[in-house]
Tab-separated table of C-alpha atoms in Angstrom:
chain	number	residue	atom	x	y	z
A	82	MET	CA	104.759	105.456	134.357
A	83	THR	CA	102.729	108.952	134.050
A	84	ALA	CA	105.349	110.738	136.534
A	85	HIS	CA	105.399	113.555	133.780
A	86	ARG	CA	104.108	116.556	135.438
A	87	ILE	CA	101.248	118.176	133.208
A	88	GLN	CA	101.849	121.712	132.494
A	89	LYS	CA	99.145	124.078	131.443
A	90	ALA	CA	98.667	123.601	127.941
A	91	THR	CA	99.267	125.776	125.026
A	92	MET	CA	95.870	126.283	123.409
A	93	ALA	CA	95.677	125.508	119.486
A	94	ALA	CA	93.959	127.710	116.543
A	95	ILE	CA	91.655	125.810	114.121
A	96	GLY	CA	92.882	127.116	110.952
A	97	GLN	CA	91.708	130.873	110.483
A	98	SER	CA	88.790	130.647	112.729
A	99	ASP	CA	88.243	132.141	116.096
A	100	MET	CA	88.539	129.081	117.856
A	101	LYS	CA	91.290	127.946	120.201
A	102	VAL	CA	91.139	124.419	121.384
A	103	PHE	CA	92.891	122.160	124.152
A	104	PRO	CA	95.906	120.096	121.778
A	105	LEU	CA	94.128	116.910	122.885
A	106	CYS	CA	90.387	116.370	121.565
A	107	LEU	CA	88.576	114.109	123.757
A	108	GLY	CA	86.714	111.331	120.760
A	109	GLY	CA	83.198	110.862	121.641
A	110	SER	CA	82.626	107.426	119.671
A	111	VAL	CA	82.601	105.279	122.916
A	112	PHE	CA	79.773	107.493	124.650
A	113	GLY	CA	76.718	105.305	124.671
A	114	TRP	CA	78.690	102.129	123.005
A	115	THR	CA	81.390	100.869	125.112
A	116	VAL	CA	80.929	103.019	128.407
A	117	ASP	CA	77.852	103.849	129.930
A	118	GLN	CA	76.750	107.439	130.870
A	119	ASP	CA	77.724	107.540	134.477
A	120	THR	CA	81.531	106.434	133.202
A	121	SER	CA	81.213	108.755	130.459
A	122	PHE	CA	80.181	111.782	132.197
A	123	ALA	CA	83.090	110.694	134.762
A	124	VAL	CA	85.835	110.737	132.117
A	125	LEU	CA	84.142	114.193	130.231
A	126	ASP	CA	84.590	115.405	134.165
A	127	ALA	CA	88.161	114.518	134.248
A	128	TYR	CA	88.681	116.181	130.698
A	129	LEU	CA	87.288	119.502	131.732
A	130	GLU	CA	89.431	119.506	134.993
A	131	ALA	CA	92.433	118.747	133.093
A	132	GLY	CA	91.880	121.834	130.832
A	133	GLY	CA	90.611	120.061	128.041
A	134	ASN	CA	87.786	121.837	126.069
A	135	PHE	CA	87.513	120.345	122.551
A	136	ILE	CA	85.121	117.269	122.414
A	137	ASP	CA	84.224	115.302	119.251
A	138	THR	CA	81.208	113.234	118.194
A	139	ALA	CA	78.823	112.568	115.174
A	140	ASP	CA	75.379	112.084	114.609
A	141	SER	CA	76.039	108.455	113.567
A	142	TYR	CA	77.727	107.299	116.497
A	143	SER	CA	77.227	104.458	117.674
A	144	GLN	CA	74.851	103.267	115.250
A	145	TRP	CA	76.842	99.785	114.756
A	146	ALA	CA	76.454	98.484	118.041
A	147	PRO	CA	73.331	96.215	118.622
A	148	GLY	CA	70.445	98.346	119.597
A	149	ASN	CA	71.551	101.447	118.875
A	150	ASN	CA	70.392	103.643	115.922
A	151	GLY	CA	72.916	106.556	116.262
A	152	GLY	CA	72.821	109.517	118.083
A	153	GLU	CA	73.655	107.946	121.580
A	154	SER	CA	76.997	109.464	121.718
A	155	GLU	CA	75.542	113.042	121.120
A	156	THR	CA	72.506	112.240	123.669
A	157	VAL	CA	75.210	111.109	126.254
A	158	ILE	CA	77.126	114.580	125.711
A	159	GLY	CA	74.045	116.757	125.909
A	160	ARG	CA	73.160	115.400	128.966
A	161	TRP	CA	76.635	116.041	130.478
A	162	LEU	CA	76.560	119.517	128.931
A	163	ALA	CA	73.249	120.334	130.628
A	164	THR	CA	73.706	118.833	133.949
A	165	ARG	CA	77.094	120.120	134.501
A	166	LYS	CA	76.282	123.604	132.985
A	167	VAL	CA	79.487	123.807	131.125
A	168	ARG	CA	78.130	124.653	127.357
A	169	ASP	CA	80.543	127.778	127.078
A	170	GLN	CA	83.465	126.027	128.304
A	171	VAL	CA	83.831	123.591	125.553
A	172	VAL	CA	84.096	123.488	121.646
A	173	ILE	CA	81.541	121.064	120.437
A	174	ALA	CA	82.386	118.903	116.950
A	175	THR	CA	79.824	116.772	115.485
A	176	LYS	CA	79.256	115.455	111.755
A	177	VAL	CA	76.749	114.999	109.248
A	178	GLY	CA	76.607	112.616	106.449
A	179	ARG	CA	76.548	108.942	107.380
A	180	LYS	CA	73.699	108.315	109.628
A	181	GLU	CA	71.466	105.534	108.645
A	182	GLY	CA	68.540	106.741	107.106
A	183	LEU	CA	69.651	110.205	107.082
A	184	SER	CA	73.130	109.828	105.100
A	185	GLY	CA	74.499	111.765	102.392
A	186	LEU	CA	75.247	115.563	101.941
A	187	GLY	CA	72.015	116.983	100.213
A	188	ARG	CA	70.276	119.913	101.463
A	189	LYS	CA	67.467	118.215	103.004
A	190	VAL	CA	69.511	115.945	104.720
A	191	ILE	CA	71.870	118.694	106.276
A	192	ARG	CA	68.868	120.579	107.364
A	193	GLN	CA	67.607	117.736	109.361
A	194	ALA	CA	70.718	116.343	110.533
A	195	VAL	CA	71.461	119.466	112.072
A	196	GLU	CA	68.226	120.104	114.063
A	197	ASP	CA	68.644	116.427	115.378
A	198	SER	CA	72.205	117.196	116.364
A	199	LEU	CA	71.417	120.406	117.981
A	200	ARG	CA	68.269	118.415	120.052
A	201	ARG	CA	70.551	115.653	121.029
A	202	LEU	CA	73.450	118.025	122.362
A	203	ARG	CA	70.994	120.318	124.200
A	204	THR	CA	72.764	123.373	122.771
A	205	ASP	CA	71.490	126.525	120.089
A	206	ARG	CA	75.173	125.837	117.949
A	207	ILE	CA	77.410	123.485	117.303
A	208	ASP	CA	81.317	124.827	116.977
A	209	LEU	CA	82.846	122.732	113.996
A	210	TYR	CA	80.691	121.112	111.915
A	211	TYR	CA	81.962	118.302	109.695
A	212	THR	CA	81.098	116.477	106.684
A	213	HIS	CA	81.520	113.181	107.613
A	214	ALA	CA	82.528	111.791	104.167
A	215	ASP	CA	82.369	113.272	100.647
A	216	ASP	CA	79.078	112.598	98.876
A	217	PRO	CA	79.919	112.314	95.213
A	218	ASP	CA	76.039	112.243	94.208
A	219	THR	CA	75.359	115.567	95.378
A	220	PRO	CA	76.543	118.609	93.719
A	221	LEU	CA	79.338	120.242	95.573
A	222	GLU	CA	77.855	123.643	95.394
A	223	GLU	CA	74.354	122.271	96.861
A	224	THR	CA	76.233	120.874	99.898
A	225	LEU	CA	78.239	123.821	100.408
A	226	THR	CA	75.467	126.384	100.326
A	227	ALA	CA	73.299	124.136	102.746
A	228	LEU	CA	76.154	124.294	105.251
A	229	ASP	CA	76.914	128.224	104.668
A	230	ALA	CA	72.887	128.474	105.538
A	231	LEU	CA	73.554	127.235	108.673
A	232	VAL	CA	76.619	129.290	109.768
A	233	SER	CA	74.408	132.494	108.631
A	234	ALA	CA	71.527	131.374	110.659
A	235	GLY	CA	74.009	130.739	113.828
A	236	LYS	CA	73.660	127.199	114.153
A	237	VAL	CA	77.138	126.363	113.477
A	238	ARG	CA	80.008	128.504	113.640
A	239	HIS	CA	82.712	126.926	111.354
A	240	LEU	CA	82.769	124.167	109.094
A	241	ALA	CA	85.475	121.268	108.398
A	242	ALA	CA	85.960	118.160	106.067
A	243	SER	CA	86.408	114.451	107.189
A	244	ASN	CA	87.529	111.658	105.056
A	245	THR	CA	87.527	113.767	102.284
A	246	THR	CA	90.611	113.846	99.558
A	247	ALA	CA	93.183	116.708	98.724
A	248	ALA	CA	91.310	116.893	95.227
A	249	ARG	CA	87.865	117.665	96.724
A	250	LEU	CA	88.979	119.552	99.448
A	251	ARG	CA	90.647	122.227	97.054
A	252	GLU	CA	87.519	121.935	94.727
A	253	ALA	CA	85.257	122.947	97.663
A	254	LEU	CA	87.756	125.736	99.158
A	255	THR	CA	87.720	126.946	95.105
A	256	LEU	CA	83.609	127.132	95.129
A	257	SER	CA	83.466	128.708	98.409
A	258	ASP	CA	85.576	131.299	97.726
A	259	LYS	CA	84.322	131.974	94.536
A	260	ALA	CA	80.649	132.217	95.730
A	261	GLY	CA	81.455	133.618	98.948
A	262	LEU	CA	80.258	130.841	100.923
A	263	ALA	CA	81.930	129.756	104.497
A	264	ARG	CA	84.761	127.739	103.946
A	265	PHE	CA	86.274	124.935	105.485
A	266	VAL	CA	88.675	125.441	108.422
A	267	ALA	CA	89.766	122.098	109.287
A	268	VAL	CA	89.925	118.302	108.057
A	269	GLN	CA	89.813	115.170	110.222
A	270	PRO	CA	91.665	112.323	108.392
A	271	PRO	CA	93.083	109.286	109.673
A	272	TYR	CA	96.579	110.002	110.653
A	273	ASN	CA	99.390	108.673	113.009
A	274	LEU	CA	102.666	107.155	113.309
A	275	ALA	CA	101.787	103.839	111.669
A	276	ASP	CA	99.816	105.662	109.025
A	277	ARG	CA	101.410	108.585	107.665
A	278	GLU	CA	99.691	108.250	104.102
A	279	PRO	CA	97.745	109.707	102.330
A	280	PHE	CA	97.681	112.741	104.640
A	281	GLU	CA	101.228	113.699	104.401
A	282	GLY	CA	101.268	112.846	100.521
A	283	GLU	CA	97.971	114.535	99.512
A	284	LEU	CA	96.514	116.599	102.519
A	285	LEU	CA	99.308	118.233	104.264
A	286	PRO	CA	100.595	120.325	101.325
A	287	LEU	CA	97.090	121.726	100.868
A	288	CYS	CA	96.473	122.351	104.548
A	289	ILE	CA	99.438	124.752	104.934
A	290	GLU	CA	99.136	126.359	101.690
A	291	GLU	CA	95.165	127.381	102.535
A	292	ARG	CA	95.789	127.330	106.731
A	293	LEU	CA	93.614	124.543	107.569
A	294	SER	CA	94.248	122.601	110.714
A	295	CYS	CA	94.410	118.941	110.929
A	296	VAL	CA	92.322	117.157	113.699
A	297	PRO	CA	93.268	113.610	112.936
A	298	TYR	CA	91.423	110.529	114.086
A	299	PHE	CA	92.927	107.046	114.951
A	300	GLY	CA	95.636	108.731	116.467
A	301	LEU	CA	96.530	105.653	118.162
A	302	ALA	CA	96.326	103.417	115.483
A	303	GLN	CA	93.075	101.795	116.903
A	304	GLY	CA	95.241	101.118	120.466
A	305	PHE	CA	98.211	99.532	118.937
A	306	LEU	CA	100.463	102.510	119.484
A	307	THR	CA	99.292	102.286	123.217
A	308	GLY	CA	101.944	99.343	123.361
A	309	LYS	CA	98.790	97.119	125.052
A	310	HIS	CA	98.431	94.927	121.793
A	311	ARG	CA	101.496	93.905	120.746
A	312	ASP	CA	100.802	90.382	119.140
A	313	ALA	CA	97.564	88.402	118.123
A	314	ALA	CA	97.274	87.043	121.915
A	315	SER	CA	97.557	90.434	123.536
A	316	ALA	CA	94.862	92.125	120.837
A	317	ALA	CA	92.482	89.199	121.469
A	318	GLY	CA	89.448	90.119	123.789
A	319	SER	CA	88.116	93.676	123.047
A	320	VAL	CA	87.318	95.690	120.486
A	321	ARG	CA	90.298	97.871	120.536
A	322	GLY	CA	92.453	94.629	120.400
A	323	ALA	CA	90.897	93.370	117.352
A	324	ALA	CA	91.264	96.198	115.346
A	325	ALA	CA	94.867	96.547	116.311
A	326	ARG	CA	95.479	93.180	114.796
A	327	GLN	CA	96.116	94.754	111.542
A	328	TYR	CA	99.131	96.810	112.602
A	329	THR	CA	100.475	93.715	114.946
A	330	GLY	CA	101.185	91.369	112.039
A	331	ARG	CA	103.187	94.022	109.884
A	332	PRO	CA	107.029	93.868	109.319
A	333	GLN	CA	108.684	96.549	111.930
A	334	ALA	CA	105.664	96.456	114.384
A	335	HIS	CA	107.930	95.610	117.211
A	336	ALA	CA	110.819	97.892	116.225
A	337	LEU	CA	107.932	100.870	116.067
A	338	LEU	CA	106.740	100.140	119.349
A	339	ASP	CA	110.281	99.501	121.048
A	340	ALA	CA	110.908	103.100	119.803
A	341	LEU	CA	107.973	104.498	121.540
A	342	ASP	CA	108.960	102.516	124.793
A	343	ARG	CA	112.632	104.092	124.751
A	344	VAL	CA	111.019	107.457	124.388
A	345	ALA	CA	108.046	106.963	127.098
A	346	ALA	CA	110.612	105.830	129.516
A	347	GLY	CA	112.727	108.761	129.266
A	348	ARG	CA	109.845	110.904	129.829
A	349	SER	CA	108.206	108.717	132.500
A	350	VAL	CA	105.292	108.790	130.299
A	351	THR	CA	103.109	106.314	128.509
A	352	PRO	CA	103.938	104.839	124.900
A	353	GLY	CA	100.367	106.139	123.838
A	354	ALA	CA	101.277	109.817	125.573
A	355	VAL	CA	104.362	109.844	123.146
A	356	ALA	CA	102.475	108.680	119.978
A	357	LEU	CA	99.811	111.622	120.333
A	358	ALA	CA	102.814	114.187	121.391
A	359	TRP	CA	104.644	113.025	118.098
A	360	LEU	CA	101.457	113.865	116.073
A	361	ALA	CA	100.595	117.035	117.771
A	362	ALA	CA	104.063	118.123	116.465
A	363	GLN	CA	103.272	117.622	113.164
A	364	PRO	CA	102.845	120.450	110.750
A	365	SER	CA	99.083	121.472	110.714
A	366	VAL	CA	98.030	119.229	113.382
A	367	ALA	CA	96.232	121.206	115.865
A	368	ALA	CA	94.838	118.480	118.344
A	369	PRO	CA	94.610	114.683	117.639
A	370	ILE	CA	91.639	112.723	118.787
A	371	ALA	CA	92.017	110.086	121.197
A	372	SER	CA	89.033	108.555	123.375
A	373	SER	CA	89.255	106.971	126.872
A	374	ARG	CA	86.821	104.276	128.053
A	375	THR	CA	88.137	105.094	131.887
A	376	THR	CA	89.361	108.283	134.033
A	377	GLY	CA	92.462	106.080	134.172
A	378	GLN	CA	92.929	105.496	130.433
A	379	LEU	CA	92.588	109.322	129.951
A	380	ALA	CA	95.037	110.097	132.600
A	381	GLU	CA	97.590	108.141	130.813
A	382	LEU	CA	96.747	110.041	127.346
A	383	LEU	CA	96.777	113.827	128.824
A	384	PRO	CA	100.575	114.089	129.208
A	385	GLY	CA	100.619	113.906	125.355
A	386	ALA	CA	98.945	117.015	125.437
A	387	THR	CA	101.747	119.060	126.830
A	388	LEU	CA	104.980	116.893	125.803
A	389	ARG	CA	107.412	118.674	123.942
A	390	LEU	CA	109.320	115.844	122.195
A	391	SER	CA	113.145	117.190	121.693
A	392	ALA	CA	114.381	117.130	118.032
A	393	ASP	CA	116.379	113.864	118.701
A	394	GLU	CA	113.222	111.863	119.746
A	395	LEU	CA	111.255	113.376	116.958
A	396	ARG	CA	113.702	112.207	114.458
A	397	GLU	CA	114.163	108.540	116.075
A	398	LEU	CA	110.165	108.169	115.997
A	399	ASP	CA	110.381	109.485	112.289
A	400	VAL	CA	112.366	107.219	111.013
A	401	VAL	CA	111.465	103.989	112.360
A	402	SER	CA	108.007	104.950	111.196
A	403	ARG	CA	108.706	105.402	107.832
A	404	ALA	CA	110.195	101.868	107.998
A	405	PHE	CA	106.927	101.025	108.987
A	406	PRO	CA	104.814	99.810	105.737
A	407	PRO	CA	101.718	101.172	105.149
A	408	ASP	CA	99.682	98.217	104.653
A	409	HIS	CA	99.232	94.511	105.242
A	410	PRO	CA	97.716	91.871	102.963
A	411	ASP	CA	96.046	90.615	106.722
A	412	ARG	CA	94.324	93.909	107.436
A	413	THR	CA	91.473	93.547	109.276
A	414	ALA	CA	89.133	95.406	111.616
A	415	PRO	CA	85.441	94.884	113.057
A	416	THR	CA	82.746	97.014	110.906
A	417	GLY	CA	81.800	98.891	113.541
A	418	ASP	CA	85.592	100.352	113.868
A	419	THR	CA	85.950	101.075	110.130
A	420	THR	CA	82.812	103.097	109.598
A	421	LYS	CA	82.983	104.694	112.765
A	422	PRO	CA	85.272	107.876	112.409
């Protein structure tokens, strides 16, 4: 099913920054959680060999796992960077604000969190530093001033915001421009064929207006769009399968998967690769995030970085996805999965 020949990918720009990234971002949440260090290294090696250069993590990954405290993903990535000596070949994105014992976006938290992340990642700078979630209890000016200081010090190259609303993002951009502070260049919301709101309704117009890039997480709807979890029975037995159950029970779930199957069969790729290619074709999207527990899973998704869907294919997926209901009363997901991004 993966006969599609992977061409050299066209690098994507992140907002108005100087960063150019592979159009498929490798999610690091599984490293140190469901993937041990040796397998993590193998996945990272395969991604780099395929031309990938964009790796996403957070200081809180994977604090939800028994025995973990957060920082495990950064630690694994840092060891890989050090042993492979490839720091200058990759763009590293991490986040601040959701780590237990170091949460929120106050000045002191940001100062401590960045030093901890730099130490775990074994690097002297972070390429893209996200606020992991909004912190309404901290004055926005305090947060932005603290982040700007990191950019001025060379510890962070560019700033971005995850899990934010359009209203708060606009407020932050306005404040940054008025005060002459480093501004956000990207956003990281949940966005995929099965969950198109609220990004398209709220954030997308602002991203286009302000020339911000979108680096969406849950691009595969927690595994649902791979087609491997089509009902409650097939979704049982794994973390991703359990998370995918929130989609399998919705009306039109099979219609959406059938459309992905048709396009995938015609292109000799997997449904997951098609779902990522659809996402990459959307306005403002630079690089969808997808994680892989094995090199085999990665190989199934990599064609999504170079696959260019036709207008008819995009139209078919657009129509069926718009008929997919945005929510379902039985929507459930493991605690770790919902807090992870």
